[in-house]
Coordinates of C-alpha atoms in Angstrom, one line a residue:
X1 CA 0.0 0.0 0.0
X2 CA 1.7 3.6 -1.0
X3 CA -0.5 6.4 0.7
X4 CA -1.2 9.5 -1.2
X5 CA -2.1 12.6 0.9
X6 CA -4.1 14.1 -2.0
X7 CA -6.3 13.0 -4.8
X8 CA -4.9 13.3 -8.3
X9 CA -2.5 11.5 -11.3
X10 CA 0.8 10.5 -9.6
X11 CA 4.2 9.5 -10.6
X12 CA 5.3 6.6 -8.7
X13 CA 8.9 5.3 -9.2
X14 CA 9.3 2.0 -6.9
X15 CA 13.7 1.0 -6.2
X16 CA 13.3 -2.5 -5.4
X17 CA 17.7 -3.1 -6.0
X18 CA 18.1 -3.3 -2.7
X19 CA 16.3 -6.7 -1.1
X20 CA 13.9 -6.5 1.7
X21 CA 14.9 -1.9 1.5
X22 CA 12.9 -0.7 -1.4
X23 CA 12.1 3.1 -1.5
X24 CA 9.7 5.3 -3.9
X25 CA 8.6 8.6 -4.6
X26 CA 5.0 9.5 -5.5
X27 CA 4.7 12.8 -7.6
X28 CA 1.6 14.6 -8.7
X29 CA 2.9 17.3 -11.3
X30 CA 1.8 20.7 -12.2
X31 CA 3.1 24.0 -14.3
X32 CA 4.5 27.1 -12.8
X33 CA 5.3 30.4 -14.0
X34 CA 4.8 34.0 -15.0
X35 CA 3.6 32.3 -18.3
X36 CA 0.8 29.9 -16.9
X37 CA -2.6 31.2 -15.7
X38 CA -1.8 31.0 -11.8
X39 CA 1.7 32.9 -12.3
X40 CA 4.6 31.9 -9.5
X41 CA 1.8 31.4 -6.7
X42 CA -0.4 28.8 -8.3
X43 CA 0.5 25.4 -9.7
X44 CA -1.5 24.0 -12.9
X45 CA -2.3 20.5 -12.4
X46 CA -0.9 17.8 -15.2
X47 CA -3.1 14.9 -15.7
X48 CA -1.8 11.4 -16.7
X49 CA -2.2 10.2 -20.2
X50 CA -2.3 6.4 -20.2
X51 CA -2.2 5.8 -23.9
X52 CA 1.1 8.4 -24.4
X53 CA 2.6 7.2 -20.9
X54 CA 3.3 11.3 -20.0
X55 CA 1.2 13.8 -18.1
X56 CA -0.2 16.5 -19.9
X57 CA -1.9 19.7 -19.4
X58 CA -3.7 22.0 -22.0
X59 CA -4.0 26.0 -21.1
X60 CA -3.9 29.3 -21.6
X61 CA -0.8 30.6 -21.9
X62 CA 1.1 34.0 -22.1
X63 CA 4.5 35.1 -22.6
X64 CA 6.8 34.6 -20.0
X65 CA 8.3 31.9 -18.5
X66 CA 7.5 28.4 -16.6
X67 CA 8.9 25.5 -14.9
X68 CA 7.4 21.6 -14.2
X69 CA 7.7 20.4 -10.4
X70 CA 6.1 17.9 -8.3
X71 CA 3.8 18.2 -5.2
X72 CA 3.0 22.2 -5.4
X73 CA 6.6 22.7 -3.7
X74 CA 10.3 23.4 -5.2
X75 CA 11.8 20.2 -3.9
X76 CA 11.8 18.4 -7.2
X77 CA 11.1 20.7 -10.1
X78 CA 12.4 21.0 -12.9
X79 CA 13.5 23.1 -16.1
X80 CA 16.0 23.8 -18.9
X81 CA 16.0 22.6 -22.2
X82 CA 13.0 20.8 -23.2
X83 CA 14.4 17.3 -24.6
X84 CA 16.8 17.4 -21.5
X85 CA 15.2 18.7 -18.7
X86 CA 17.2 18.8 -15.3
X87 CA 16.4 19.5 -11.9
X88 CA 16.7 23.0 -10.7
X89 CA 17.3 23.7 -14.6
X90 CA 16.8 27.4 -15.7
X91 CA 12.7 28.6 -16.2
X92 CA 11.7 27.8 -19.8
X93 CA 10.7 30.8 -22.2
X94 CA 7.2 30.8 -24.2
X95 CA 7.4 33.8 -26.3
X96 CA 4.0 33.5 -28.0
X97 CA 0.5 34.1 -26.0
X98 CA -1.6 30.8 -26.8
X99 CA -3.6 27.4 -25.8
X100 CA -0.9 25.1 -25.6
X101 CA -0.5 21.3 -24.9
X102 CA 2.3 20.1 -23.1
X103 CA 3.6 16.8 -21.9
X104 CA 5.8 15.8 -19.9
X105 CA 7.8 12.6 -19.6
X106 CA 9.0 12.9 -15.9
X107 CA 11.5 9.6 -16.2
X108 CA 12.9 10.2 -19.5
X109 CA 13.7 13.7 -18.5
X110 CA 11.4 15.6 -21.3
X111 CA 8.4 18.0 -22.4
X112 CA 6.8 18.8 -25.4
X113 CA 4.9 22.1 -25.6
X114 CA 2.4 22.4 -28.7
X115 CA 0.4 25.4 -29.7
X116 CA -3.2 24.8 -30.3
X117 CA -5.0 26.1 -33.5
X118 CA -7.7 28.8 -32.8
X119 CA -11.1 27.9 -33.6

């Protein structure tokens, strides 16, 4: 049993290399940033997408800047380039307002971001 202390899609990573000592981490993920619609002070939840294995998020955007991390907190976040993400990595520039889709692959280390067509 892994306890949760909040509903939503989570990340779980399980190290069983050690017998009889396993750990894990459980991550729910969100966006941050001057560039997403709850600025620095409001995370924008990521959903899981079974199909594509990633989480995913689609919103309103401006332009500014933005960064993935786990939980609502700065402990594990994470930035930089977008097919090499790193933790602690620099904020990530959007310089065109827009609905965007983005993943994010939190083992692999990478995002996509995609700009919607308007309707």
């Amino acid at each position: 049993l892994i306890a949760v202390s909040a509903a939503g899609d989570y990340a779980i990573t399980l190290n069983l290399s050690v017998p009889n000592q396993y750990t894990y981490s459980a991550n729910t993920w969100g966006l941050i940033g001057d560039a997403t619609p709850g600025g620095w002070s409001t995370d924008s939840p990521m959903t899981w997408d079974a199909v594509n294995k990633v989480f995913t998020a689609t919103i309103d955007m401006v332009a500014g800047s933005y960064k993935f991390r786990a939980n609502g907190g700065w402990t594990v976040n994470l930035g930089g380039s977008l097919t090499a993400l790193t933790q602690g990595g620099n904020n990530i520039s959007l310089a065109t307002a827009g609905n965007y889709t983005i993943t994010l692959d939190p083992w692999a280390l990478k995002a996509t971001i995609t700009q919607n067509k308007k309707k």
